[in-house]
Short mmCIF file of C-alpha atoms and ligand atoms in Angstrom, two decimals:
data_model
loop_
_atom_site.label_atom_id
_atom_site.label_comp_id
_atom_site.label_asym_id
_atom_site.label_seq_id
_atom_site.Cartn_x
_atom_site.Cartn_y
_atom_site.Cartn_z
CA MET A 187 41.30 190.26 -50.95
CA THR A 188 44.66 189.48 -52.68
CA ASN A 189 45.73 193.15 -52.31
CA MET A 190 45.51 192.76 -48.56
CA ILE A 191 48.22 190.04 -48.34
CA LEU A 192 51.15 191.40 -46.33
CA PRO A 193 54.65 191.24 -47.89
CA GLY A 194 55.82 188.67 -45.29
CA THR A 195 52.81 186.41 -45.96
CA ARG A 196 53.49 186.71 -49.69
CA LYS A 197 57.09 185.50 -49.17
CA ILE A 198 55.82 182.47 -47.23
CA LEU A 199 53.30 181.72 -49.99
CA ILE A 200 55.99 181.90 -52.68
CA LEU A 201 58.28 179.63 -50.62
CA PHE A 202 55.43 177.14 -50.05
CA THR A 203 54.59 177.07 -53.79
CA LEU A 204 58.27 176.56 -54.62
CA LEU A 205 58.61 173.70 -52.11
CA THR A 206 55.45 172.01 -53.42
CA PHE A 207 56.82 172.30 -56.96
CA LEU A 208 60.20 170.87 -55.94
CA SER A 209 58.70 167.95 -54.00
CA CYS A 210 56.56 167.07 -57.06
CA LYS A 211 59.71 167.13 -59.16
CA VAL A 212 61.52 164.82 -56.73
CA TYR A 213 58.57 162.41 -56.72
CA GLN A 214 58.48 162.34 -60.52
CA LYS A 215 62.22 161.76 -60.72
CA THR A 216 61.94 158.66 -58.58
CA THR A 217 59.11 157.13 -60.59
CA VAL A 218 59.98 155.12 -63.69
CA ASP A 219 58.21 156.00 -66.96
CA LEU A 220 56.65 152.64 -67.82
CA ASN A 221 55.81 153.85 -71.33
CA LYS A 222 59.56 153.86 -71.99
CA THR A 223 60.67 150.82 -70.00
CA LYS A 224 62.54 148.23 -72.04
CA TRP A 225 61.81 144.69 -70.90
CA ILE A 226 63.83 141.57 -71.56
CA SER A 227 61.95 139.85 -74.38
CA GLY A 228 63.70 136.55 -75.16
CA SER A 229 66.01 135.54 -77.99
CA ALA A 230 65.77 134.11 -81.49
CA ASP A 231 67.92 131.28 -80.15
CA CYS A 232 67.38 130.75 -76.42
CA LYS A 233 70.71 128.89 -76.14
CA GLU A 234 72.35 132.26 -76.77
CA ASN A 235 70.20 134.11 -74.22
CA THR A 236 72.27 135.73 -71.46
CA ASP A 237 69.51 137.69 -69.68
CA GLN A 238 68.68 137.12 -66.03
CA PRO A 239 65.81 134.65 -65.40
CA ILE A 240 63.93 137.54 -63.74
CA GLN A 241 64.21 141.20 -64.68
CA VAL A 242 63.64 143.54 -61.72
CA VAL A 243 62.51 147.12 -62.36
CA GLN A 244 62.18 149.40 -59.36
CA TYR A 245 59.19 151.65 -60.09
CA ASN A 246 59.59 153.86 -57.01
CA TYR A 247 61.01 153.45 -53.51
CA ASN A 248 58.42 150.84 -52.46
CA THR A 249 57.18 149.25 -55.71
CA TRP A 250 58.87 146.76 -58.04
CA ILE A 251 57.84 145.15 -61.32
CA LEU A 252 59.39 141.82 -62.25
CA ARG A 253 59.35 140.01 -65.58
CA GLN A 254 60.14 136.38 -66.23
CA ASN A 255 62.60 135.67 -69.06
CA LYS A 256 60.82 134.33 -72.19
CA CYS A 257 63.58 131.77 -72.60
CA VAL A 258 62.70 130.30 -69.18
CA ASN A 259 59.00 130.22 -70.07
CA TYR A 260 57.39 131.70 -73.19
CA GLU A 261 54.51 133.18 -71.14
CA ALA A 262 57.01 135.70 -69.67
CA PRO A 263 54.54 136.94 -67.06
CA PHE A 264 54.95 140.14 -65.06
CA MET A 265 54.88 140.08 -61.25
CA PHE A 266 54.39 143.02 -58.90
CA LEU A 267 55.73 143.77 -55.42
CA PHE A 268 54.20 146.51 -53.24
CA ILE A 269 55.59 147.22 -49.77
CA GLY A 270 53.80 149.08 -46.96
CA HIS A 271 54.79 149.64 -43.32
CA LYS A 272 53.44 146.28 -42.13
CA LYS A 273 53.08 144.02 -45.14
CA ALA A 274 54.59 143.36 -48.55
CA LEU A 275 52.22 142.13 -51.27
CA LEU A 276 53.57 140.05 -54.16
CA MET A 277 50.99 139.71 -56.92
CA ASP A 278 51.81 136.48 -58.83
CA ASP A 279 54.93 134.33 -58.73
CA GLY A 280 55.58 133.22 -62.28
CA ALA A 281 55.31 130.27 -64.64
CA THR A 282 58.13 127.97 -63.49
CA PHE A 283 58.38 125.65 -60.47
CA SER A 284 62.15 125.14 -60.46
CA GLU A 285 64.04 127.43 -58.10
CA ALA A 286 67.25 126.69 -60.06
CA LYS A 287 65.74 127.93 -63.33
CA PHE A 288 63.57 130.62 -61.83
CA PRO A 289 64.61 131.90 -58.36
CA ILE A 290 61.52 133.99 -57.62
CA TYR A 291 61.65 133.44 -53.84
CA LYS A 292 65.31 134.46 -53.61
CA THR A 293 64.68 137.53 -55.78
CA VAL A 294 61.68 138.77 -53.78
CA ASP A 295 63.25 137.83 -50.44
CA SER A 296 66.33 139.94 -51.18
CA LEU A 297 64.16 142.96 -52.07
CA VAL A 298 62.12 142.54 -48.88
CA ALA A 299 65.28 141.96 -46.79
CA LYS A 300 66.81 145.20 -48.10
CA TRP A 301 63.58 147.01 -47.25
CA ASN A 302 63.52 145.51 -43.75
CA LYS A 303 67.13 146.55 -43.14
CA ALA A 304 66.39 150.15 -44.08
CA ASN A 305 62.95 150.36 -42.46
CA ASN A 306 62.59 148.48 -39.19
CA PRO A 307 60.34 146.67 -38.23
CA LYS A 308 60.03 143.63 -40.49
CA VAL A 309 57.16 143.34 -42.95
CA GLU A 310 55.17 140.16 -43.48
CA LEU A 311 55.16 138.88 -47.08
CA ILE A 312 51.78 138.06 -48.63
CA VAL A 313 51.82 136.14 -51.92
CA ALA A 314 48.50 136.52 -53.77
CA HIS A 315 47.48 135.97 -57.39
CA THR A 316 45.68 137.90 -60.10
CA HIS A 317 44.10 134.48 -60.82
CA SER A 318 44.89 130.79 -60.44
CA HIS A 319 46.35 129.88 -63.85
CA GLY A 320 49.66 128.03 -63.62
CA ASP A 321 51.69 130.74 -65.36
CA HIS A 322 51.05 133.02 -62.35
CA THR A 323 51.13 130.51 -59.50
CA ALA A 324 53.93 128.05 -60.33
CA GLY A 325 56.32 129.78 -57.93
CA ASP A 326 53.98 129.21 -54.91
CA GLY A 327 56.01 126.18 -53.81
CA GLN A 328 59.10 128.33 -53.33
CA PHE A 329 57.24 130.58 -50.84
CA LYS A 330 55.38 127.92 -48.87
CA ASN A 331 56.74 127.24 -45.35
CA LYS A 332 59.09 130.21 -45.53
CA PRO A 333 59.28 132.45 -42.43
CA ASN A 334 57.00 135.47 -42.18
CA THR A 335 55.27 134.48 -45.45
CA THR A 336 51.62 133.72 -46.29
CA VAL A 337 50.57 132.24 -49.64
CA VAL A 338 46.90 132.90 -50.49
CA GLY A 339 45.05 129.81 -51.77
CA LEU A 340 43.95 129.28 -55.37
CA LYS A 341 40.19 128.73 -55.05
CA VAL A 342 37.59 131.51 -55.25
CA GLU A 343 36.67 130.76 -51.60
CA ASP A 344 40.34 131.20 -50.56
CA VAL A 345 40.55 134.59 -52.27
CA GLN A 346 37.18 135.64 -50.82
CA SER A 347 38.05 134.68 -47.26
CA PHE A 348 41.58 136.14 -47.35
CA PHE A 349 40.45 139.52 -48.70
CA LYS A 350 37.11 139.41 -46.79
CA ILE A 351 34.85 139.62 -49.84
CA GLU A 352 31.41 138.27 -48.93
CA ASN A 353 29.51 139.28 -52.03
CA TRP A 354 31.61 137.92 -54.94
CA PRO A 355 32.07 139.38 -57.53
CA GLN A 356 30.10 142.61 -56.90
CA GLN A 357 31.91 143.66 -53.73
CA THR A 358 35.37 145.23 -53.66
CA SER A 359 37.56 145.15 -50.57
CA LYS A 360 40.41 147.14 -49.08
CA PHE A 361 43.66 145.49 -48.01
CA ASP A 362 46.00 147.66 -45.94
CA LEU A 363 49.74 147.02 -46.19
CA GLY A 364 50.35 149.63 -43.47
CA ASP A 365 49.72 153.22 -44.63
CA ARG A 366 49.23 151.80 -48.11
CA VAL A 367 45.72 150.68 -49.02
CA MET A 368 45.23 148.27 -51.90
CA GLU A 369 41.77 147.70 -53.37
CA ILE A 370 40.73 144.27 -54.58
CA ILE A 371 38.15 144.15 -57.37
CA PRO A 372 36.80 140.72 -58.41
CA ILE A 373 36.73 140.47 -62.23
CA PRO A 374 35.84 136.87 -63.24
CA GLY A 375 35.56 136.04 -66.95
CA HIS A 376 39.07 135.07 -68.09
CA HIS A 377 39.05 132.72 -65.07
CA LYS A 378 36.63 132.50 -62.17
CA THR A 379 39.29 133.61 -59.64
CA CYS A 380 40.35 136.82 -61.44
CA ILE A 381 40.88 139.99 -59.40
CA ALA A 382 42.12 143.45 -60.29
CA VAL A 383 44.27 145.25 -57.72
CA TYR A 384 44.50 149.03 -57.27
CA ASP A 385 47.27 150.73 -55.33
CA ASN A 386 46.03 154.00 -53.80
CA GLU A 387 49.63 155.22 -53.48
CA THR A 388 51.02 154.82 -57.01
CA LYS A 389 47.56 154.77 -58.69
CA ILE A 390 48.62 151.63 -60.56
CA LEU A 391 45.77 149.27 -61.49
CA LEU A 392 46.70 145.63 -62.08
CA SER A 393 44.36 143.95 -64.56
CA GLY A 394 45.96 140.47 -64.74
CA ASP A 395 45.12 138.38 -67.81
CA SER A 396 41.77 140.16 -68.17
CA PHE A 397 43.25 143.23 -69.85
CA TYR A 398 46.74 143.49 -71.33
CA PRO A 399 48.34 144.16 -74.73
CA GLY A 400 47.64 140.69 -76.10
CA ARG A 401 45.02 137.99 -76.55
CA LEU A 402 42.33 138.41 -73.92
CA TYR A 403 41.21 134.79 -73.54
CA VAL A 404 37.57 134.94 -72.47
CA ASN A 405 36.26 131.82 -70.80
CA ASP A 406 32.92 133.17 -69.51
CA TRP A 407 31.62 135.83 -71.92
CA SER A 408 28.83 137.33 -69.80
CA ALA A 409 30.98 137.39 -66.63
CA PHE A 410 33.83 139.01 -68.60
CA LYS A 411 31.48 141.72 -69.92
CA ALA A 412 30.08 142.45 -66.45
CA SER A 413 33.60 142.55 -64.93
CA THR A 414 34.87 144.92 -67.64
CA GLN A 415 31.95 147.26 -66.95
CA ARG A 416 32.69 147.20 -63.20
CA LEU A 417 36.36 147.93 -63.88
CA VAL A 418 35.38 150.89 -66.09
CA ASP A 419 33.11 152.14 -63.29
CA PHE A 420 36.02 151.84 -60.85
CA THR A 421 38.37 153.84 -63.11
CA SER A 422 35.75 156.59 -63.46
CA THR A 423 35.98 157.31 -59.73
CA HIS A 424 39.73 156.78 -59.21
CA THR A 425 42.89 158.39 -60.60
CA ILE A 426 44.74 155.85 -62.74
CA ALA A 427 48.46 156.22 -63.50
CA TYR A 428 48.82 152.97 -65.47
CA ILE A 429 46.79 149.85 -66.15
CA LEU A 430 49.25 146.95 -66.04
CA GLY A 431 48.41 143.42 -67.15
CA ASN A 432 50.33 140.18 -66.90
CA HIS A 433 51.69 139.63 -70.41
CA ILE A 434 52.68 141.34 -73.65
CA GLU A 435 51.67 139.50 -76.84
CA MET A 436 51.08 142.38 -79.26
CA THR A 437 53.80 143.84 -81.46
CA LYS A 438 54.27 147.60 -81.90
CA THR A 439 52.28 147.23 -85.17
CA PRO A 440 48.58 147.93 -84.46
CA GLY A 441 46.45 144.76 -84.48
CA LYS A 442 49.43 142.41 -84.94
CA ASP A 443 50.24 139.84 -82.24
CA TYR A 444 53.24 137.52 -81.89
CA PRO A 445 52.58 133.82 -82.52
CA ILE A 446 51.48 131.80 -79.46
CA GLU A 447 54.47 130.29 -77.60
CA THR A 448 57.03 132.56 -79.25
CA THR A 449 60.21 133.02 -77.18
CA PHE A 450 61.36 136.16 -78.99
CA GLN A 451 59.54 139.49 -79.08
CA PRO A 452 62.08 142.07 -80.26
CA ASP A 453 59.44 144.66 -81.18
CA GLU A 454 56.80 144.20 -78.50
CA HIS A 455 54.05 146.59 -77.40
CA ILE A 456 54.60 148.63 -74.22
CA LEU A 457 53.19 147.09 -71.02
CA PRO A 458 50.79 149.86 -69.88
CA LEU A 459 47.28 150.29 -71.23
CA THR A 460 45.08 153.31 -70.50
CA VAL A 461 41.60 154.06 -69.18
CA LYS A 462 40.71 155.00 -72.76
CA ASP A 463 41.82 151.54 -73.95
CA LEU A 464 39.71 149.90 -71.22
CA SER A 465 36.71 151.97 -72.21
CA LEU A 466 37.24 150.83 -75.83
CA LEU A 467 37.22 147.20 -74.67
CA ASN A 468 33.99 147.85 -72.80
CA THR A 469 32.13 149.54 -75.68
CA THR A 470 33.37 146.87 -78.11
CA LEU A 471 32.07 144.11 -75.82
CA ILE A 472 28.71 145.88 -75.52
CA ASN A 473 28.47 146.23 -79.32
CA LEU A 474 29.39 142.55 -79.87
CA GLY A 475 26.33 141.52 -77.85
CA ASP A 476 25.66 138.24 -76.08
CA LYS A 477 27.46 135.85 -78.43
CA PRO A 478 31.24 135.39 -77.95
CA VAL A 479 33.10 136.79 -80.98
CA ARG A 480 36.81 137.15 -81.70
CA LYS A 481 37.72 140.74 -82.46
CA THR A 482 41.12 142.29 -83.17
CA LEU A 483 41.75 145.87 -82.09
CA ASP A 484 44.97 147.92 -82.33
CA ASP A 485 46.26 147.16 -78.81
CA PHE A 486 44.53 143.89 -77.83
CA ILE A 487 42.49 141.01 -79.18
CA ILE A 488 39.20 139.80 -77.67
CA TYR A 489 39.66 136.03 -77.86
CA PRO A 490 36.79 133.78 -76.69
CA THR A 491 37.97 130.27 -75.86
CA ASN A 492 34.74 128.39 -76.62
ZN1 ZN B 792 45.29 133.32 -67.25
ZN1 ZN B 793 48.61 134.34 -67.97
#
């Protein structure tokens, strides 16, 4: 059949292929390579630290990744902002209450304001959490009672009712930001309120404190195992660009973590983990059996808390 393509049709096909190739190139150019991103990582002497309290990395035109300065709080959590046509979703708001020390509202508000200016009409800001621990929710107070802003509550029931999840934790739910569908996957185990969040546009999967290059503190062993299996099942049916957690605690040396509460990580692990890493966590958990056991692997440490 290929011999029957007319010369004019062939020209159109070549042009179409070329345009597809070019548009892929443009898309790639505007997406940051998170395997090469250098994050602010504190100082040996925090009195000498001159970094911003919040580092802002624009991943693409409608996605931002923020990191808190380790010298403001040693947890140095990551926070994520996704904007659609109707809503903006901020996942987590940091480890510090004080707006003077940690201006998370001002930072996010200026990003959203810029977006609104360029893309009328205004989006509503939703502040949700990967889970309810204080190092990811301390900024809530800065967002409460602000115009056009909703802060999701911190109890399991709040998360369930906001995202319309009746059957917790087995059921996933879709949350549409306006031509940008996020998927919410309950993954209790580190904490009972843990969720993973998948962005169908960038293919980024947020794994919170349940899976990141560091100490995976497991509070409920059997729930953690079941959640990890469900997350693996999810990744087997979805394209995953990056798995991004909330902290970095590992060094670049396999199996070596920084001390707890360190404020200086000059040689830290990259932020992203892969589907292969997640699958390794899952098989390791299966092999460890029913009794919680601490186990150090190259890129993370399984760390039961009881
Ligand atoms: Zn936590
Ligand atoms: Zn945390």
